[in-house]
XYZ file of N, CA and C in Angstrom:
549
model
N -27.165 -2.174 -61.166
C -26.576 -3.349 -61.799
C -26.988 -4.569 -60.969
N -27.551 -5.555 -61.650
C -27.994 -6.817 -60.937
C -26.830 -7.868 -61.017
N -26.687 -8.551 -59.881
C -25.709 -9.629 -59.812
C -26.166 -10.699 -60.769
N -25.269 -11.236 -61.635
C -25.678 -12.374 -62.533
C -25.859 -13.655 -61.765
N -25.394 -13.750 -60.526
C -25.465 -14.983 -59.742
C -26.744 -15.086 -58.912
N -27.037 -13.994 -58.198
C -28.259 -14.043 -57.282
C -29.274 -12.949 -57.574
N -29.028 -12.148 -58.644
C -29.926 -11.117 -59.081
C -30.121 -9.983 -58.087
N -29.288 -9.861 -57.085
C -29.298 -8.770 -56.061
C -28.906 -7.490 -56.844
N -29.621 -6.418 -56.514
C -29.213 -5.151 -57.182
C -28.275 -4.327 -56.417
N -27.806 -4.847 -55.252
C -26.799 -4.099 -54.439
C -25.394 -4.626 -54.752
N -24.692 -3.872 -55.615
C -23.337 -4.252 -56.022
C -22.409 -3.109 -55.775
N -21.089 -3.439 -55.664
C -20.048 -2.426 -55.388
C -19.023 -2.517 -56.497
N -18.616 -1.381 -57.007
C -17.569 -1.282 -58.031
C -16.236 -1.380 -57.323
N -15.452 -2.336 -57.692
C -14.060 -2.471 -57.098
C -12.999 -1.837 -57.945
N -13.125 -1.816 -59.253
C -12.144 -1.279 -60.152
C -12.792 -0.877 -61.481
N -12.335 0.245 -62.004
C -12.822 0.738 -63.335
C -11.644 1.113 -64.175
N -11.676 0.622 -65.432
C -10.597 0.915 -66.431
C -11.211 1.264 -67.746
N -10.593 2.177 -68.379
C -11.014 2.519 -69.782
C -10.348 1.529 -70.708
N -11.119 1.011 -71.652
C -10.580 0.009 -72.594
C -9.531 0.737 -73.462
N -8.727 -0.065 -74.140
C -7.656 0.439 -74.963
C -8.149 1.390 -76.058
N -9.312 1.048 -76.594
C -9.833 1.893 -77.704
C -10.515 3.098 -77.238
N -10.705 3.245 -75.946
C -11.315 4.427 -75.342
C -12.791 4.502 -75.480
N -13.360 3.467 -76.119
C -14.814 3.485 -76.371
C -15.658 2.738 -75.352
N -14.995 2.138 -74.345
C -15.781 1.399 -73.356
C -15.041 1.460 -72.007
N -15.741 1.107 -70.940
C -15.200 1.089 -69.634
C -15.479 -0.327 -69.034
N -14.402 -0.945 -68.512
C -14.507 -2.212 -67.824
C -14.567 -2.016 -66.391
N -15.586 -2.608 -65.710
C -15.712 -2.440 -64.296
C -15.759 -3.782 -63.643
N -14.953 -3.961 -62.618
C -14.921 -5.101 -61.734
C -15.851 -4.854 -60.590
N -16.801 -5.756 -60.382
C -17.844 -5.541 -59.338
C -17.875 -6.683 -58.405
N -18.466 -6.368 -57.174
C -18.660 -7.419 -56.183
C -20.146 -7.327 -55.716
N -20.801 -8.416 -55.606
C -22.186 -8.441 -55.096
C -22.168 -8.338 -53.596
N -22.931 -7.503 -52.983
C -22.959 -7.351 -51.560
C -23.872 -8.357 -50.898
N -24.667 -9.115 -51.764
C -25.505 -10.153 -51.250
C -24.777 -11.477 -51.131
N -24.274 -12.010 -52.271
C -23.645 -13.299 -52.295
C -22.091 -13.237 -52.338
N -21.556 -12.020 -52.447
C -20.111 -11.762 -52.445
C -19.344 -12.335 -53.682
N -20.093 -12.733 -54.703
C -19.490 -13.178 -55.976
C -18.934 -11.925 -56.635
N -17.873 -12.084 -57.504
C -17.331 -11.021 -58.318
C -17.634 -11.241 -59.790
N -17.845 -10.148 -60.507
C -18.105 -10.231 -61.912
C -17.663 -8.914 -62.598
N -17.581 -8.979 -63.895
C -17.084 -7.874 -64.716
C -18.236 -7.353 -65.640
N -18.286 -6.047 -65.772
C -19.263 -5.484 -66.693
C -18.415 -4.598 -67.683
N -18.979 -4.425 -68.863
C -18.355 -3.556 -69.890
C -19.410 -2.595 -70.265
N -19.156 -1.306 -70.173
C -20.129 -0.242 -70.539
C -19.560 0.393 -71.801
N -20.434 0.459 -72.851
C -20.063 1.127 -74.099
C -20.905 2.369 -74.264
N -20.289 3.332 -74.938
C -21.028 4.546 -75.325
C -22.159 4.153 -76.254
N -23.375 4.650 -75.956
C -24.504 4.386 -76.783
C -24.523 5.319 -78.011
N -24.422 4.834 -79.188
C -24.480 5.621 -80.413
C -25.914 5.922 -80.724
N -26.235 7.095 -81.021
C -27.618 7.492 -81.445
C -27.528 8.079 -82.845
N -28.471 7.889 -83.632
C -28.571 8.376 -85.019
C -29.597 9.563 -85.016
N -29.106 10.673 -85.521
C -29.974 11.844 -85.669
C -30.505 11.805 -87.075
N -31.832 11.572 -87.173
C -32.533 11.483 -88.459
C -32.766 12.859 -89.024
N -33.043 12.891 -90.340
C -33.318 14.181 -90.971
C -34.513 14.876 -90.368
N -35.483 14.142 -89.871
C -36.631 14.726 -89.219
C -36.307 15.414 -87.878
N -35.178 15.113 -87.354
C -34.782 15.665 -86.078
C -34.915 14.661 -84.972
N -35.602 13.546 -85.232
C -35.766 12.466 -84.213
C -34.462 11.734 -84.057
N -34.243 11.128 -82.954
C -33.104 10.302 -82.745
C -33.503 8.848 -82.375
N -32.631 7.906 -82.731
C -32.889 6.547 -82.393
C -31.518 5.835 -82.128
N -31.509 4.817 -81.378
C -30.194 4.156 -81.136
C -29.645 3.539 -82.398
N -28.305 3.575 -82.609
C -27.750 2.974 -83.739
C -27.997 1.471 -83.720
N -28.355 0.916 -84.863
C -28.711 -0.497 -84.991
C -27.812 -1.080 -86.127
N -26.806 -1.835 -85.706
C -25.867 -2.385 -86.674
C -26.647 -3.272 -87.749
N -27.603 -3.975 -87.307
C -28.355 -4.831 -88.264
C -29.101 -4.049 -89.253
N -29.512 -2.830 -88.902
C -30.246 -2.038 -89.886
C -29.220 -1.579 -90.956
N -27.980 -1.214 -90.584
C -26.969 -0.855 -91.585
C -26.616 -2.079 -92.464
N -26.517 -3.235 -91.868
C -26.224 -4.438 -92.666
C -27.355 -4.786 -93.599
N -28.604 -4.550 -93.151
C -29.721 -4.876 -94.039
C -29.705 -3.961 -95.302
N -29.306 -2.716 -95.229
C -29.185 -1.885 -96.349
C -28.125 -2.376 -97.279
N -26.959 -2.759 -96.756
C -25.885 -3.297 -97.564
C -26.322 -4.643 -98.214
N -27.072 -5.443 -97.448
C -27.538 -6.788 -97.893
C -28.396 -6.572 -99.152
N -29.221 -5.588 -99.205
C -30.063 -5.373 -100.370
C -29.206 -5.026 -101.606
N -28.170 -4.222 -101.395
C -27.211 -3.905 -102.526
C -26.425 -5.087 -102.964
N -26.215 -6.048 -102.065
C -25.435 -7.289 -102.384
C -26.269 -8.388 -102.981
N -27.571 -8.190 -103.044
C -28.432 -9.272 -103.552
C -27.972 -9.791 -104.903
N -27.755 -11.110 -105.026
C -27.287 -11.745 -106.194
C -25.789 -11.624 -106.495
N -25.088 -11.110 -105.479
C -23.634 -10.937 -105.586
C -22.959 -12.041 -104.729
N -21.688 -12.344 -105.044
C -20.975 -13.370 -104.218
C -20.439 -12.862 -102.923
N -21.391 -12.420 -102.024
C -21.022 -11.866 -100.743
C -21.700 -12.725 -99.671
N -20.901 -13.159 -98.736
C -21.431 -14.096 -97.652
C -21.941 -13.271 -96.473
N -22.706 -13.966 -95.638
C -23.245 -13.376 -94.414
C -22.109 -12.925 -93.469
N -21.022 -13.730 -93.501
C -19.891 -13.368 -92.634
C -19.262 -12.017 -93.077
N -19.149 -11.882 -94.385
C -18.635 -10.648 -94.933
C -19.514 -9.466 -94.601
N -20.837 -9.680 -94.605
C -21.743 -8.591 -94.223
C -21.667 -8.307 -92.753
N -21.435 -9.286 -91.935
C -21.305 -9.055 -90.513
C -20.042 -8.300 -90.226
N -18.956 -8.547 -90.959
C -17.746 -7.821 -90.794
C -17.910 -6.406 -91.255
N -18.648 -6.222 -92.343
C -19.006 -4.852 -92.825
C -19.711 -4.118 -91.735
N -20.715 -4.701 -91.059
C -21.431 -4.049 -90.001
C -20.499 -3.644 -88.911
N -19.548 -4.501 -88.535
C -18.629 -4.184 -87.497
C -17.730 -2.995 -87.883
N -17.268 -2.979 -89.152
C -16.423 -1.908 -89.687
C -17.217 -0.551 -89.664
N -18.488 -0.639 -90.008
C -19.301 0.565 -89.966
C -19.430 1.103 -88.545
N -19.750 0.216 -87.558
C -19.862 0.684 -86.178
C -18.503 1.192 -85.629
N -17.470 0.501 -86.004
C -16.128 0.969 -85.568
C -15.827 2.363 -86.083
N -16.158 2.575 -87.365
C -15.893 3.871 -88.020
C -16.679 4.971 -87.295
N -17.972 4.660 -87.016
C -18.786 5.615 -86.325
C -18.326 5.926 -84.958
N -17.870 4.929 -84.199
C -17.369 5.133 -82.840
C -16.065 5.916 -82.914
N -15.303 5.731 -83.940
C -13.989 6.447 -84.015
C -14.220 7.930 -84.215
N -15.409 8.327 -84.648
C -15.721 9.760 -84.803
C -15.749 10.457 -83.427
N -15.950 9.694 -82.353
C -15.935 10.223 -81.061
C -17.160 10.945 -80.571
N -18.221 10.871 -81.310
C -19.418 11.532 -80.983
C -20.514 10.540 -80.663
N -21.334 10.820 -79.664
C -22.408 9.851 -79.261
C -23.573 10.067 -80.242
N -23.714 11.156 -80.906
C -24.855 11.390 -81.781
C -24.305 11.608 -83.233
N -24.756 10.709 -84.094
C -24.246 10.664 -85.465
C -25.356 11.043 -86.366
N -25.173 11.985 -87.305
C -26.197 12.247 -88.357
C -26.406 11.022 -89.244
N -27.599 10.789 -89.659
C -27.964 9.645 -90.495
C -27.131 9.624 -91.775
N -26.838 10.792 -92.314
C -25.989 10.931 -93.511
C -24.623 10.282 -93.279
N -24.075 10.488 -92.070
C -22.726 9.957 -91.719
C -22.765 8.420 -91.722
N -23.904 7.801 -91.317
C -24.013 6.352 -91.349
C -23.868 5.831 -92.747
N -24.609 6.497 -93.681
C -24.495 6.031 -95.075
C -23.106 6.157 -95.609
N -22.361 7.243 -95.249
C -21.004 7.445 -95.671
C -20.113 6.285 -95.110
N -20.408 5.897 -93.849
C -19.598 4.866 -93.174
C -19.822 3.496 -93.861
N -20.970 3.338 -94.465
C -21.275 2.055 -95.182
C -20.575 2.046 -96.575
N -20.431 3.151 -97.204
C -19.891 3.162 -98.617
C -18.490 2.684 -98.671
N -17.616 3.051 -97.764
C -16.195 2.696 -97.920
C -16.016 1.147 -97.779
N -16.495 0.490 -96.781
C -16.238 -1.008 -96.701
C -17.055 -1.773 -97.789
N -18.158 -1.197 -98.190
C -18.964 -1.851 -99.268
C -18.203 -1.764 -100.610
N -17.531 -0.636 -100.812
C -16.720 -0.497 -101.991
C -15.613 -1.519 -102.097
N -14.995 -1.769 -100.925
C -13.903 -2.748 -100.827
C -14.423 -4.167 -100.966
N -15.626 -4.382 -100.526
C -16.226 -5.697 -100.569
C -16.721 -6.082 -101.943
N -17.461 -5.214 -102.627
C -18.006 -5.603 -103.875
C -18.379 -4.287 -104.676
N -17.704 -4.053 -105.755
C -17.865 -2.803 -106.506
C -19.290 -2.662 -107.081
N -19.913 -3.779 -107.510
C -21.274 -3.673 -108.027
C -22.253 -3.326 -106.919
N -22.083 -3.963 -105.791
C -22.956 -3.651 -104.663
C -22.766 -2.154 -104.201
N -21.539 -1.745 -104.250
C -21.223 -0.391 -103.927
C -21.981 0.623 -104.888
N -21.948 0.296 -106.178
C -22.653 1.233 -107.194
C -24.114 1.186 -106.914
N -24.643 -0.011 -106.582
C -26.099 -0.030 -106.308
C -26.441 0.858 -105.033
N -25.701 0.651 -103.968
C -25.971 1.444 -102.803
C -25.742 2.922 -102.991
N -24.580 3.213 -103.677
C -24.248 4.656 -103.925
C -25.375 5.311 -104.802
N -25.927 4.578 -105.738
C -26.890 5.092 -106.653
C -28.192 5.536 -105.885
N -28.537 4.794 -104.888
C -29.693 5.107 -104.062
C -29.322 6.268 -103.045
N -28.211 5.995 -102.347
C -27.760 6.892 -101.280
C -27.478 8.268 -101.822
N -26.801 8.337 -102.970
C -26.435 9.594 -103.540
C -27.435 10.152 -104.543
N -28.594 9.424 -104.726
C -29.636 9.845 -105.650
C -29.168 10.018 -107.074
N -28.550 8.997 -107.660
C -28.159 9.084 -109.024
C -29.420 9.323 -109.858
N -29.296 10.250 -110.831
C -30.467 10.602 -111.644
C -30.323 10.183 -113.138
N -29.089 9.765 -113.523
C -28.913 9.452 -114.974
C -27.750 8.493 -115.073
N -27.570 8.013 -116.292
C -26.509 7.125 -116.578
C -25.172 7.837 -116.377
N -25.204 9.118 -116.602
C -23.934 9.882 -116.480
C -23.435 9.860 -115.018
N -24.352 9.816 -114.038
C -23.935 9.672 -112.620
C -23.243 8.380 -112.422
N -23.760 7.251 -113.028
C -23.108 5.952 -112.926
C -21.730 5.998 -113.589
N -21.685 6.551 -114.822
C -20.381 6.671 -115.526
C -19.337 7.384 -114.742
N -19.762 8.511 -114.074
C -18.750 9.287 -113.345
C -18.256 8.431 -112.139
N -19.135 7.710 -111.495
C -18.726 6.895 -110.327
C -17.828 5.760 -110.740
N -18.177 5.132 -111.851
C -17.302 4.080 -112.460
C -15.967 4.594 -112.862
N -15.876 5.773 -113.408
C -14.657 6.386 -113.758
C -13.801 6.590 -112.508
N -14.374 6.987 -111.387
C -13.695 7.184 -110.121
C -13.149 5.776 -109.615
N -13.953 4.732 -109.759
C -13.540 3.434 -109.334
C -12.327 2.963 -110.141
N -12.397 3.228 -111.467
C -11.202 2.834 -112.313
C -9.941 3.563 -111.920
N -10.127 4.852 -111.699
C -8.919 5.692 -111.329
C -8.326 5.114 -109.987
N -9.163 4.840 -109.048
C -8.744 4.302 -107.742
C -8.038 2.967 -107.944
N -8.635 2.130 -108.797
C -8.053 0.824 -109.045
C -6.654 0.980 -109.722
N -6.524 1.918 -110.675
C -5.224 2.111 -111.276
C -4.228 2.644 -110.307
N -4.654 3.601 -109.422
C -3.790 4.126 -108.449
C -3.270 3.059 -107.448
N -4.207 2.212 -107.066
C -3.857 1.072 -106.134
C -2.851 0.098 -106.878
N -3.102 -0.119 -108.106
C -2.170 -1.029 -108.908
C -0.767 -0.450 -108.945
N -0.697 0.852 -109.197
C 0.647 1.569 -109.280
C 1.265 1.586 -107.927
N 0.508 1.768 -106.900
C 1.112 1.839 -105.517
C 1.578 0.460 -105.085
N 0.911 -0.569 -105.533
C 1.228 -1.894 -105.151
C 2.543 -2.398 -105.850
N 2.763 -1.845 -107.004
C 4.002 -2.192 -107.724
C 3.844 -3.376 -108.597
N 4.889 -3.649 -109.422
C 4.839 -4.794 -110.368
C 4.851 -6.139 -109.526
N 4.198 -7.154 -110.079
C 4.241 -8.401 -109.519
C 3.190 -8.653 -108.467
N 2.458 -7.595 -108.053
C 1.459 -7.787 -106.960
C 0.195 -8.218 -107.611
N -0.741 -8.758 -106.863
C -2.036 -9.178 -107.299
C -2.860 -8.076 -107.906
N -2.740 -6.922 -107.236
C -3.596 -5.711 -107.666
C -3.038 -5.230 -109.054
N -1.772 -5.384 -109.316
C -1.202 -4.937 -110.532
C -1.593 -5.810 -111.665
N -1.991 -7.061 -111.408
C -2.362 -7.970 -112.379
C -3.880 -7.885 -112.717
N -4.598 -6.890 -112.124
C -5.992 -6.745 -112.401
C -6.868 -7.393 -111.428
N -6.351 -7.982 -110.344
C -7.117 -8.635 -109.312
C -7.861 -7.574 -108.488
N -9.198 -7.759 -108.385
C -9.924 -6.759 -107.516
C -10.840 -7.614 -106.594
N -11.233 -6.923 -105.591
C -12.219 -7.522 -104.628
C -13.568 -7.328 -105.269
N -14.289 -8.454 -105.416
C -15.672 -8.397 -105.936
C -15.694 -8.241 -107.436
N -14.574 -8.153 -108.114
C -14.554 -8.030 -109.605
C -14.100 -9.325 -110.192
N -14.138 -9.370 -111.482
C -13.622 -10.569 -112.208
C -12.529 -10.143 -113.155
N -11.857 -11.159 -113.713
C -10.810 -10.906 -114.655
C -11.319 -10.154 -115.863
N -12.571 -10.461 -116.254
C -13.200 -9.692 -117.414
C -13.379 -8.250 -117.020
N -13.698 -7.985 -115.825
C -13.825 -6.531 -115.384
C -12.520 -5.803 -115.608
N -11.396 -6.459 -115.204
C -10.081 -5.869 -115.351
C -9.694 -5.719 -116.817
N -10.057 -6.703 -117.677
C -9.865 -6.608 -119.030
C -10.625 -5.414 -119.654
N -11.896 -5.293 -119.295
C -12.707 -4.152 -119.785
C -12.132 -2.869 -119.355
N -11.648 -2.741 -118.114
C -11.110 -1.537 -117.521
C -9.768 -1.172 -118.290
N -8.950 -2.212 -118.564
C -7.759 -2.006 -119.298
C -8.011 -1.604 -120.717
N -8.956 -2.228 -121.414
C -9.199 -1.925 -122.792
C -9.839 -0.547 -122.943
N -10.611 -0.131 -121.906
C -11.282 1.128 -121.925
C -10.270 2.240 -121.788
N -9.233 2.003 -120.948
C -8.239 3.049 -120.749
C -7.143 3.123 -121.792
N -6.931 1.907 -122.463
C -5.874 1.933 -123.494
C -6.442 2.040 -124.891
N -7.667 1.710 -125.078
C -8.103 1.763 -126.465
C -9.391 2.333 -126.605
């Protein structure tokens, strides 16, 4: 570890503590050259195990880039995509494994993307899960509707969700979902 003040490579660890989330270690260090003190944070390196058997470091931007393609033309901001990237990385770290199968990365993207924008979710899921026909889309849309109805029931009367409000959807989407289930 190089001192950030004098670039000396001779440093001494004074204190080490595991962060609250358990995913990183905070170390208080002292430079033996200039005697300045500084803090370092060490995080577990996530690696992705590809289908070919090769491994590569997890790249949050790569995960966000895939979601960004699915969100093209949708009302999703860069800040929302950045938050999605953080949620994906947090979910992967929560698994507690340093090596994550590539398939697991895709699954970690699906959940926050579904909450962010249902159309983008369907786009991503169609590629990720290799939809082959309109029936695959219909089945996934039916699941989305069931989940929406369950959320509305759980939220109770008078809540926004019970009135057909959805993340990434419009009032017309709610009307269509209601008319499809009632008529």
